[in-house]
Coordinates of C-alpha atoms and ligand atoms in Angstrom, one line a residue:
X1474 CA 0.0 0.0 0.0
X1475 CA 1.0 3.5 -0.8
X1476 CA 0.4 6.4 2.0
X1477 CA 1.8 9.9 2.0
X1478 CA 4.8 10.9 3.8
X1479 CA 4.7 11.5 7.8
X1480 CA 6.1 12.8 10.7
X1481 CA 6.1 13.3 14.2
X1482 CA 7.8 13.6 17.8
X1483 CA 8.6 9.7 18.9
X1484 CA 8.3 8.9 23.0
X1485 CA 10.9 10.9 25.0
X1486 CA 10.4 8.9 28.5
X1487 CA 11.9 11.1 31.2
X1488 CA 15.0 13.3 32.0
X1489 CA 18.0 12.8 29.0
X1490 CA 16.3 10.8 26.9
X1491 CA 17.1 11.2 22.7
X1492 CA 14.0 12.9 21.5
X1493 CA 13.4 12.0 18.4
X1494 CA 12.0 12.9 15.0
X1495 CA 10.6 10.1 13.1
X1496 CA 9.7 10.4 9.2
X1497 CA 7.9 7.2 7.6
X1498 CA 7.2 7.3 3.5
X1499 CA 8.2 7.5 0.4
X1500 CA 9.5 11.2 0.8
X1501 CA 10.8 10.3 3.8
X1502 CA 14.8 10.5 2.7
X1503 CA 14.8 12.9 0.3
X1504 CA 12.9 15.7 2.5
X1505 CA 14.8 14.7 5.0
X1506 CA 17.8 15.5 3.3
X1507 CA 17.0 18.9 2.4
X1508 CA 17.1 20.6 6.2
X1509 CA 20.2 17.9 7.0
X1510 CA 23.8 19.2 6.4
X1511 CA 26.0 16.2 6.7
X1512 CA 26.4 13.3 4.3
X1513 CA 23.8 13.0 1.6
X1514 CA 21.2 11.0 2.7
X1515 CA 19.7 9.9 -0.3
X1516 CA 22.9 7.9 -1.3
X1517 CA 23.9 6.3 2.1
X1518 CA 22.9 2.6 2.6
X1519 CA 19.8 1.6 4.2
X1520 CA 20.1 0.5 8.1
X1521 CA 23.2 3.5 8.7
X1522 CA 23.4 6.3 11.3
X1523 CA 24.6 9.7 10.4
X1524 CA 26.3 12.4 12.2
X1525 CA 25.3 16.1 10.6
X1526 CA 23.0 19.1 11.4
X1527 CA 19.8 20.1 11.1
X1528 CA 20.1 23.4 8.6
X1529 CA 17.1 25.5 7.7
X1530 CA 17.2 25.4 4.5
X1531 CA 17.1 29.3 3.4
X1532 CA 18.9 30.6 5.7
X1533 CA 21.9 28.0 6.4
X1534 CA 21.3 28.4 9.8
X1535 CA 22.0 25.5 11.9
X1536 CA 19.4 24.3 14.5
X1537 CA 20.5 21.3 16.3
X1538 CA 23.2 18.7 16.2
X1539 CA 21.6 15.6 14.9
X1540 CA 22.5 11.6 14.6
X1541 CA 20.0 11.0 11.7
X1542 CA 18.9 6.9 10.9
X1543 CA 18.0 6.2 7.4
X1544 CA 16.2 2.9 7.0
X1545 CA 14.6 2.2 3.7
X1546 CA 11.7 -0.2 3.9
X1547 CA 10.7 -3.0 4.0
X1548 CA 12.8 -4.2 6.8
X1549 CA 11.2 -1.1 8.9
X1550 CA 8.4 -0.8 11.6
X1551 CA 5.9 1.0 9.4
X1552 CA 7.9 -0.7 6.3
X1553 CA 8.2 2.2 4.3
X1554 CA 11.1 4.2 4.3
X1555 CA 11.8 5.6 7.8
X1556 CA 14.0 8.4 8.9
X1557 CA 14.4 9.2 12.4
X1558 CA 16.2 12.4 13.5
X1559 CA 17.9 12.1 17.1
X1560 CA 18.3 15.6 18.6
X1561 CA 20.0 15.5 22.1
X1562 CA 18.3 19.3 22.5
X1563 CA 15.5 19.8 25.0
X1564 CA 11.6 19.8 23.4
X1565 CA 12.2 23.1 22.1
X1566 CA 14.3 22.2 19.5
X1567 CA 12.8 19.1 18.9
X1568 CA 9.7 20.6 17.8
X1569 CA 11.8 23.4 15.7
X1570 CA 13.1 20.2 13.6
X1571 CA 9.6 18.9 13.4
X1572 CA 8.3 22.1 12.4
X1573 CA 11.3 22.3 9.7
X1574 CA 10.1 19.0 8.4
X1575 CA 6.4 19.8 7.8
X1576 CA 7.3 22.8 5.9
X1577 CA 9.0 20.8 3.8
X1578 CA 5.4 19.7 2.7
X1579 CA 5.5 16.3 5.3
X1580 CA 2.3 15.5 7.0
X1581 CA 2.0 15.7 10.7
X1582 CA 1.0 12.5 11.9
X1583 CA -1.9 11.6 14.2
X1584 CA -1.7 9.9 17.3
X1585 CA -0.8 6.0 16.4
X1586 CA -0.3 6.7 12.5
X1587 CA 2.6 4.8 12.9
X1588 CA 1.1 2.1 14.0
X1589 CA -1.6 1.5 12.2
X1590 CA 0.7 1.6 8.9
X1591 CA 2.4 -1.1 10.3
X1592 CA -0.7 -3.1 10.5
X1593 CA -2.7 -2.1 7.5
X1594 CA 0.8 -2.7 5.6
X1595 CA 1.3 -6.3 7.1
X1596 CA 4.0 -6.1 9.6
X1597 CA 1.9 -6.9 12.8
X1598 CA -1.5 -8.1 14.0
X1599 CA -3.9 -6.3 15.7
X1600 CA -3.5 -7.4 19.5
X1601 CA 0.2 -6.4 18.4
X1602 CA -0.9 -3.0 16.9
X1603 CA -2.9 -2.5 20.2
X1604 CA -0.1 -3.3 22.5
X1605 CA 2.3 -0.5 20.7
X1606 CA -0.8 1.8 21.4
X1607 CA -0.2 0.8 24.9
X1608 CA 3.4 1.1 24.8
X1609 CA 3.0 5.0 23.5
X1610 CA 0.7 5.5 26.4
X1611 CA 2.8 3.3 29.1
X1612 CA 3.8 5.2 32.1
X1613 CA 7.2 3.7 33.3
X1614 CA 9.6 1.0 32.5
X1615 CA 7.8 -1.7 33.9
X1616 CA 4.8 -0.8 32.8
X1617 CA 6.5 -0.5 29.3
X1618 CA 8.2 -4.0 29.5
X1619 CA 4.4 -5.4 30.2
X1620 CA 3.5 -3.4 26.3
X1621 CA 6.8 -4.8 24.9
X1622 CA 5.9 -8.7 26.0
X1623 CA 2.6 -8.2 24.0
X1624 CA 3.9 -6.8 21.6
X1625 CA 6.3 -9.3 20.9
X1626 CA 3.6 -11.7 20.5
X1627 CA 3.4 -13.4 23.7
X1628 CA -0.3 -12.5 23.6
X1629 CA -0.9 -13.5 20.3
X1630 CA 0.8 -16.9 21.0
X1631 CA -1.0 -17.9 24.0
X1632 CA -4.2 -17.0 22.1
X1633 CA -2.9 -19.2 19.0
X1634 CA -2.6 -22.0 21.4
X1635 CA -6.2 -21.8 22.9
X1636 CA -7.8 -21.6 19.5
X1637 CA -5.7 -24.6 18.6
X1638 CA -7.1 -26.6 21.3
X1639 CA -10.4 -25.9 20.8
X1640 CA -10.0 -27.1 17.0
X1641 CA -8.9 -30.2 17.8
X1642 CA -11.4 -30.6 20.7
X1643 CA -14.2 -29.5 17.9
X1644 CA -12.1 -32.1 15.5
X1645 CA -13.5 -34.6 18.3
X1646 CA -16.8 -33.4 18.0
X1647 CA -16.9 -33.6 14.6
X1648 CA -15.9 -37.4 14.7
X1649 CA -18.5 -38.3 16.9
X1650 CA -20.5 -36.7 15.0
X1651 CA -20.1 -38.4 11.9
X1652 CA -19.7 -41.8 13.6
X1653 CA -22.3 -42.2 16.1
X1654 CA -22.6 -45.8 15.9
X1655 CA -19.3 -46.4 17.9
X1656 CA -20.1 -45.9 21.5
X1657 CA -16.5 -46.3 23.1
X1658 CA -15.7 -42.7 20.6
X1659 CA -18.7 -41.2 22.8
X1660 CA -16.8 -42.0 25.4
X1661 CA -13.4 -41.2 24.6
X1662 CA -15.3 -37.3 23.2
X1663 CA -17.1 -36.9 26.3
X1664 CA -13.3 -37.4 28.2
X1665 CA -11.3 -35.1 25.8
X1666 CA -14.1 -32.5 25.4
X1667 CA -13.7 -31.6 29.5
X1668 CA -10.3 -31.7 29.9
X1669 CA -9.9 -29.7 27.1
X1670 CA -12.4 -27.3 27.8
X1671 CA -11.8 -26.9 31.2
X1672 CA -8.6 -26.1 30.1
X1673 CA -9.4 -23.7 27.9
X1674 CA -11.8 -21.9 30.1
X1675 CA -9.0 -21.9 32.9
X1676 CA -6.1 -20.1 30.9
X1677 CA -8.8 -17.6 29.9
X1678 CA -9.9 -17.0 33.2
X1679 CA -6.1 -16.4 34.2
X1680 CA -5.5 -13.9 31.7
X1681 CA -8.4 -11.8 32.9
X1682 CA -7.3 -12.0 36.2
X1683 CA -3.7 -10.9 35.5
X1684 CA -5.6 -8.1 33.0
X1685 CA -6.4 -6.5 36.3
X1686 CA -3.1 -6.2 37.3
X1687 CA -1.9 -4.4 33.5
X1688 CA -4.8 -2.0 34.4
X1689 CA -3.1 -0.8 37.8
X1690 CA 0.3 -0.6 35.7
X1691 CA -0.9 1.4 32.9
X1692 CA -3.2 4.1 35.4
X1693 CA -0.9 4.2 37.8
X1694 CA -1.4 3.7 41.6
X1695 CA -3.2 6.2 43.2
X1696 CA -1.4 7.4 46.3
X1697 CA -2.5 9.4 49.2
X1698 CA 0.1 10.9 51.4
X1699 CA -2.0 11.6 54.8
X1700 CA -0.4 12.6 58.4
X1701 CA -1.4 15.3 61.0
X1702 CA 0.1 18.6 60.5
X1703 CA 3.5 19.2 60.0
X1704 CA 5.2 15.6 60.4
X1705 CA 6.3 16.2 57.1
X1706 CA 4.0 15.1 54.2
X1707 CA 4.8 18.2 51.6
X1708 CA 8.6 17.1 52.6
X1709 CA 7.8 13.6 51.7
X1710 CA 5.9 14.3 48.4
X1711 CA 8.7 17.0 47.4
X1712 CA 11.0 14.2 48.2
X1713 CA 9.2 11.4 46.1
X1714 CA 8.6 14.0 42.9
X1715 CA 12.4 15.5 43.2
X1716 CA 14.5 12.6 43.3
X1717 CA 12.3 10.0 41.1
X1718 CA 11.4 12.9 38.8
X1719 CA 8.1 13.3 37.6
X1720 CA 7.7 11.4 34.4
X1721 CA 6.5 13.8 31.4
X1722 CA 4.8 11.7 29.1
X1723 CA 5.1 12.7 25.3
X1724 CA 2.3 10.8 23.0
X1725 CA 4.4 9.7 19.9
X1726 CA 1.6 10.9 18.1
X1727 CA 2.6 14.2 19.1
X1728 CA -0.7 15.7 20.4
X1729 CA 0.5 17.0 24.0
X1730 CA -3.3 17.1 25.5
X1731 CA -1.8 14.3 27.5
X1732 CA 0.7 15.1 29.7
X1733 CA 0.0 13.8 33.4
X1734 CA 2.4 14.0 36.2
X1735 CA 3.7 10.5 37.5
X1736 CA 6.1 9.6 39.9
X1737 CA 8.0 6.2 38.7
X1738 CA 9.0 4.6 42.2
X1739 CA 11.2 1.3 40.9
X1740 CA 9.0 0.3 38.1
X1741 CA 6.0 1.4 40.2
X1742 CA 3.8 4.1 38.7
X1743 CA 2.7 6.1 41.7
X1744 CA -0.1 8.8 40.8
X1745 CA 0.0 11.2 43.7
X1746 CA -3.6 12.4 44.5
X1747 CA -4.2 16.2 44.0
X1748 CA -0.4 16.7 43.5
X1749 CA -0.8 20.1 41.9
X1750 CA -3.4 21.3 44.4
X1751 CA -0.7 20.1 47.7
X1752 CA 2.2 21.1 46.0
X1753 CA 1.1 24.8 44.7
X1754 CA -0.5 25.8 48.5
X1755 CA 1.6 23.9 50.9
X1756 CA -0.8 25.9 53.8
X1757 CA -3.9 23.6 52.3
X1758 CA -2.3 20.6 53.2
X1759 CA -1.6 21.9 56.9
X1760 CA -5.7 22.7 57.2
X1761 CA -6.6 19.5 55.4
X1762 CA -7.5 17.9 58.7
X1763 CA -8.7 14.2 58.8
X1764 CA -12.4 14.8 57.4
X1765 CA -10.2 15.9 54.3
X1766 CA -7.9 13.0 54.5
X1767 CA -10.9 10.4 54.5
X1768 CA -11.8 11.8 51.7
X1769 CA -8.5 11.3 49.3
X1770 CA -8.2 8.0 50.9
X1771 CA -11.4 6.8 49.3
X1772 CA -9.6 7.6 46.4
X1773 CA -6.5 6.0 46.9
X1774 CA -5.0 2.3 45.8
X1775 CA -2.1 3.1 48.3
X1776 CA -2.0 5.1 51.5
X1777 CA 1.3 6.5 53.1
X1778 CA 0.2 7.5 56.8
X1779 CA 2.9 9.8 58.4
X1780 CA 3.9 9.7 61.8
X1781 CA 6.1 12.4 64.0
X1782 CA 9.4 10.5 65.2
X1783 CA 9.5 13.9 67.9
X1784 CA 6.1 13.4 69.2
X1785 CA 3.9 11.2 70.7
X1786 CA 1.4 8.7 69.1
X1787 CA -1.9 11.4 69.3
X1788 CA -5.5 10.9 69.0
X1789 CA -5.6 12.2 65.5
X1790 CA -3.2 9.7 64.8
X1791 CA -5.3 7.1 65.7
X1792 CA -8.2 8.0 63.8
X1793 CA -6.3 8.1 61.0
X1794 CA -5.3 4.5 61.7
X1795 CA -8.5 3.1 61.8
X1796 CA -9.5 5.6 58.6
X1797 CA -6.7 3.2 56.6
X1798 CA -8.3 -0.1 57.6
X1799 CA -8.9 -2.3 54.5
X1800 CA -6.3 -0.3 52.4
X1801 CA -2.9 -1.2 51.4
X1802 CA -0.3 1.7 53.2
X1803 CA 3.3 1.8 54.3
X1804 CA 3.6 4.2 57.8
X1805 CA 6.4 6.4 57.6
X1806 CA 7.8 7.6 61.0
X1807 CA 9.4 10.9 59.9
X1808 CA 11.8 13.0 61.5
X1809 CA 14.5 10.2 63.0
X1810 CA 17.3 12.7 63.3
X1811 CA 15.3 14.5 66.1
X1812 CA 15.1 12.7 69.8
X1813 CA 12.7 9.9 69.5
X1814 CA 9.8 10.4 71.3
X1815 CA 7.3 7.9 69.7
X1816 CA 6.1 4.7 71.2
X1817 CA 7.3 2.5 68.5
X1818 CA 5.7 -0.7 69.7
X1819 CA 2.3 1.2 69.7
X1820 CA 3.2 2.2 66.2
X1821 CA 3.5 -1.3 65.8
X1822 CA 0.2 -2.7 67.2
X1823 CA -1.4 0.1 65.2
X1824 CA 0.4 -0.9 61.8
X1825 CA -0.5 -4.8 62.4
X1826 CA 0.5 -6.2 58.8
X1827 CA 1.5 -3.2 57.3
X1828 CA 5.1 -1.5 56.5
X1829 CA 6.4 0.8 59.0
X1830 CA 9.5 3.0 57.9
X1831 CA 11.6 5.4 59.4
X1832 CA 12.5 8.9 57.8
X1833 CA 14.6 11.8 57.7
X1834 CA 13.5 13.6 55.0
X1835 CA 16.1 16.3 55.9
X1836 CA 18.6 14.5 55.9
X1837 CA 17.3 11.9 52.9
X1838 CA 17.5 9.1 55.4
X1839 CA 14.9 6.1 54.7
X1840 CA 13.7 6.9 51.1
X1841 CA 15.8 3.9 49.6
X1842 CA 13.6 1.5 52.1
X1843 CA 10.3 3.3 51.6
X1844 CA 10.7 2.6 47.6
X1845 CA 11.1 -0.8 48.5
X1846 CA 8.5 -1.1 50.7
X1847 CA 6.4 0.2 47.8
X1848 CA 8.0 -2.3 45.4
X1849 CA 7.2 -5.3 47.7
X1850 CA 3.6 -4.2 48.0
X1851 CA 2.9 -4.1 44.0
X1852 CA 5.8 -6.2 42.8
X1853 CA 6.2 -9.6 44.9
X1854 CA 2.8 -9.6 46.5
X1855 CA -0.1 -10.5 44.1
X1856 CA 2.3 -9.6 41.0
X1857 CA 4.9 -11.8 39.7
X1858 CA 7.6 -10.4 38.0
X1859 CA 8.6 -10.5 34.5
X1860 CA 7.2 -14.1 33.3
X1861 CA 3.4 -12.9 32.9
X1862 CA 1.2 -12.8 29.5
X1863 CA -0.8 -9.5 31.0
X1864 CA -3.7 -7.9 29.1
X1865 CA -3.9 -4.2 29.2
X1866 CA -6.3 -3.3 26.7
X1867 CA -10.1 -2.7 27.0
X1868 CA -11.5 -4.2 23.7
X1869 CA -8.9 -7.3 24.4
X1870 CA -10.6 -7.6 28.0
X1871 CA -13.7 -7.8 26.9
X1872 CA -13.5 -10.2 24.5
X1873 CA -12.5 -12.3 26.9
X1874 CA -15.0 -11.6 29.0
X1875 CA -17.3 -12.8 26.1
X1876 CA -14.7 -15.8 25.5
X1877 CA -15.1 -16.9 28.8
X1878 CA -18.8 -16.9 29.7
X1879 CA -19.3 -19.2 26.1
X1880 CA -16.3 -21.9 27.6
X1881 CA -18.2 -21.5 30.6
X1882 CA -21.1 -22.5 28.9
X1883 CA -19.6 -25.2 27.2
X1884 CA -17.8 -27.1 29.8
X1885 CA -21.4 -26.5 32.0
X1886 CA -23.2 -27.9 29.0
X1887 CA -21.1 -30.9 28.5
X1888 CA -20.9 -32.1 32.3
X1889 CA -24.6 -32.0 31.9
X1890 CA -24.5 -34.4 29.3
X1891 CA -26.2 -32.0 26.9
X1892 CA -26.3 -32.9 23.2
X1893 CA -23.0 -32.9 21.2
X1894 CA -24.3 -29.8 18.8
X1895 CA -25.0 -27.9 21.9
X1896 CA -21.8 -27.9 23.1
X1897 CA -20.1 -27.4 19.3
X1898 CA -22.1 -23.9 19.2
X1899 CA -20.1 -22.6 22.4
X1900 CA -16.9 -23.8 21.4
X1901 CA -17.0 -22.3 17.9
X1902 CA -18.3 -19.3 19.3
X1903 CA -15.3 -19.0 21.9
X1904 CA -12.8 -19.9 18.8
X1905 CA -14.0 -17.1 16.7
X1906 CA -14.1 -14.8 19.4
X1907 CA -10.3 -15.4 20.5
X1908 CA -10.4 -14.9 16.7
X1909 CA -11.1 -11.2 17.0
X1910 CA -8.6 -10.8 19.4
X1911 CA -5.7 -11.5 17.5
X1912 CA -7.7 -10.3 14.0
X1913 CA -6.5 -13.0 12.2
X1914 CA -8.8 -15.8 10.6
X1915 CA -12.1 -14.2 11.4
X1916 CA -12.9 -14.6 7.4
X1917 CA -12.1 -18.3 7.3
X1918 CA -14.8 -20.0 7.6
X1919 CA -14.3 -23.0 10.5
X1920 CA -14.8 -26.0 8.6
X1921 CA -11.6 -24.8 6.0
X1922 CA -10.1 -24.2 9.4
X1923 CA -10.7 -28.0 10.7
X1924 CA -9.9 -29.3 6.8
X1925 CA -6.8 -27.7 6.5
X1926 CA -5.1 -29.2 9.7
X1927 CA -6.9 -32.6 10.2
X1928 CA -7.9 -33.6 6.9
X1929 CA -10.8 -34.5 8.2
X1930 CA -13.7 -36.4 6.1
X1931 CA -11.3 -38.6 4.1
Ligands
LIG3166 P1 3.4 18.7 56.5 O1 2.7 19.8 57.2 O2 3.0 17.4 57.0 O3 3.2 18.8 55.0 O4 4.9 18.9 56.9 P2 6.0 19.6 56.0 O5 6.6 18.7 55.0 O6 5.5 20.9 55.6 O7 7.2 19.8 57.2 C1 6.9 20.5 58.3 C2 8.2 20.9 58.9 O8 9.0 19.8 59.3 C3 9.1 21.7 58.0 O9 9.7 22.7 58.6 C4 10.1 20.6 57.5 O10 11.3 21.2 57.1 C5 10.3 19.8 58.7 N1 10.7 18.4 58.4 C6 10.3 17.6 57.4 N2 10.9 16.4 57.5 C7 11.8 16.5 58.5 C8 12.8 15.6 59.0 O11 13.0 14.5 58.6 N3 13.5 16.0 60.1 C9 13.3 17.3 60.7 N4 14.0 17.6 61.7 N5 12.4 18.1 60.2 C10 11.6 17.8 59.1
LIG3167 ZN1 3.2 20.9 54.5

């Protein structure tokens, strides 16, 4: 397929990342080539990085220092001919490169372009196509890592393997089906058709379950810092924001309607409640009071309850202690470096389960264990690291929602000995609906499907 020529900022993730220009088309290298001083471009081999700068054209005038890629398709992402300009400049110049580009008659691309060209042009699936959506739109690292398994297939795979099962379960179907007369194949379908099912019903149900966890990942956690005045919440969230950095997020697509303030705490996307409010009128946070606290905590996926190291366990303390109940937080007994004066084995029968750390915020003592503490919570508790197929995406959820109430139906259908076609319907119904998860095959009719790899009715 032929599409025009396009551009637009690619992810800059954080502090001292490359940002980058990418170009994808036919134009791609020779526009490029007119705003680059440097080799020419159009006569460089395909797969080589150039040093140069970016020029404008009329005036000479350089703009940035540049490594420029030239890749000619089809071995590219989009597999047209990409370009991708790597200025080590802040945004500003960045976007005076882009902006250089798209007078040279190169259309700004929308949000996923990219993408999508590498799908409508053949170079990935759709659950694949969907998972670099959710890479553009991932938060952190880890969250990104859980965008790049998908995207690498892992997805796509497991789903190949459940649809394969349930062909060759309905390839046991379709035997009894057309031999009735043998009753010990009745038998042996009835066996095969609930291990496999139940099987198939199983995986599905794990995948949803460990979709939940992708959702946390790609929202972030909401956090509520909450403490009576003064122990040293602002200090805390200053501390969290300054030393992790709040991540910027930069949509490849380039629209910038979606920048949201994160705080990446070891893989862990924290989403500090009301940040901007707390931060801009540090006084608010001194009136919140606990009526106020209640009220972000209802909010929050993670409470950090701060504690005076300098004063005694108080009333309000208390309150706020039984306010957390049911929630996951981490207590944080600030202020270490003064004299202690809190009962720490109240703390303790207070915290029951829960985390207790001990700060200096002045003095940055106790942060490196409080990130941990975090990490634990989210990373070794209910999540396990690395080795999981997750689901992050809405439309692939639901499917399997769908996918799992018709297995459901199936395996419920066959243990109550209900007839044979019964039980095909669901089963064909969950295949083509895994189908439409991947986007491949949803033409081919079933019966080509079953011909094709069992050579059925010889
Ligand atoms: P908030 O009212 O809970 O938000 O508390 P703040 O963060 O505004 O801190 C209140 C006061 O305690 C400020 O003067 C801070 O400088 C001070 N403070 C914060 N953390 C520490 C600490 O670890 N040690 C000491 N000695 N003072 C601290
Ligand atoms: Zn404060």
């Amino acid at each position: 397929m032929k599409f025009d020529t396009i551009a637009a900022i690619s992810t800059a993730l954080g502090e001292g990342a490359i940002a980058i220009v990418r170009i994808s088309g036919e134009e791609a290298v020779e526009k490029a080539n007119r705003i680059f001083k440097g080799k020419d471009l159009t006569k460089v081999s395909t797969h080589t990085i150039h040093y140069g700068h970016i020029i404008e054209p009329d005036s000479g005038r350089v703009i940035e220092e540049v490594m420029v890629s030239v890749l000619r398709g089809p071995r590219t992402f989009t597999r047209e001919d990409i370009v991708e300009i790597n200025c080590h400049g802040g945004l500003v110049s960045v976007n005076k490169v882009l902006q250089l580009i798209l007078e040279q008659g190169v259309r700004l691309a929308e949000p996923g372009e990219f993408t999508k060209r590498a799908f409508l042009n053949g170079r990935i699936d759709l659950s694949q196509a969907e998972a670099v959506m959710d890479l553009i739109r991932a938060k952190t690292d880890r969250a990104m890592n859980v965008a790049l398994n998908q995207m690498e297939g892992r997805l796509s795979k497991l789903i190949g393997r459940l649809r394969q099962e349930l062909l060759e379960t309905l390839a046991h179907v379709e035997v009894n089906i057309d031999y009735p007369e043998y009753d010990d194949v009745e038998e042996m379908t009835h066996q095969v058709l609930i291990e496999k099912a139940t099987y198939v019903r199983d995986e599905i149900r794990e995948l949803l379950e460990v979709s939940k966890q992708g959702k946390i990942l790609r929202e972030g956690i909401a956090t509520a810092i909450i403490g009576r005045p003064n122990v040293g919440k602002s200090s805390l969230l200053n501390s969290l924001v300054q030393e992790k950095k709040a991540i910027v997020t930069d949509i490849a697509g380039t629209t910038r309607d979606v920048i949201e303030e994160y705080v990446n705490v070891r893989g862990v996307p924290l989403r500090l409640i009301d940040t901007a409010g707390i931060r801009e009128t540090a006084d608010i946070v001194e009136q919140i009071g606990v009526e106020r606290s209640k009220e972000m905590m209802d909010k929050a996926d993670l409470v950090l309850l701060v504690l005076n190291y300098n004063e005694p366990v108080t009333e309000e303390d208390k309150r706020l202690f039984e306010a957390v109940q049911g929630k996951d937080y981490i207590v944080i007994i600030n202020k270490m470096d003064l004299p202690r004066i809190i009962d720490l084995n109240h703390v303790k029968e207070l915290a029951g389960d829960s985390k207790i750390i001990t700060t200096s915020l002045i003095e940055e003592k106790g942060l490196k264990d409080l990130e941990q503490a975090i990490a634990d919570l989210f990373f070794e508790g209910s999540l396990e690291a690395g080795d999981l197929t997750y689901v992050s995406n809405a439309r692939h959820i639901g499917l399997l929602t769908q996918a799992e109430r018709t297995i459901s139906e199936a395996v419920n259908a066959i243990e109550a000995g209900m007839p044979i076609d019964m039980v095909q319907i669901d089963l064909t119904r969950t295949w083509e609906i895994l189908g439409e998860i991947t986007g491949d095959t949803v033409h081919e009719s079933l019966i080509d499907q079953l011909f094709s790899q069992f050579c059925l009715g010889k």
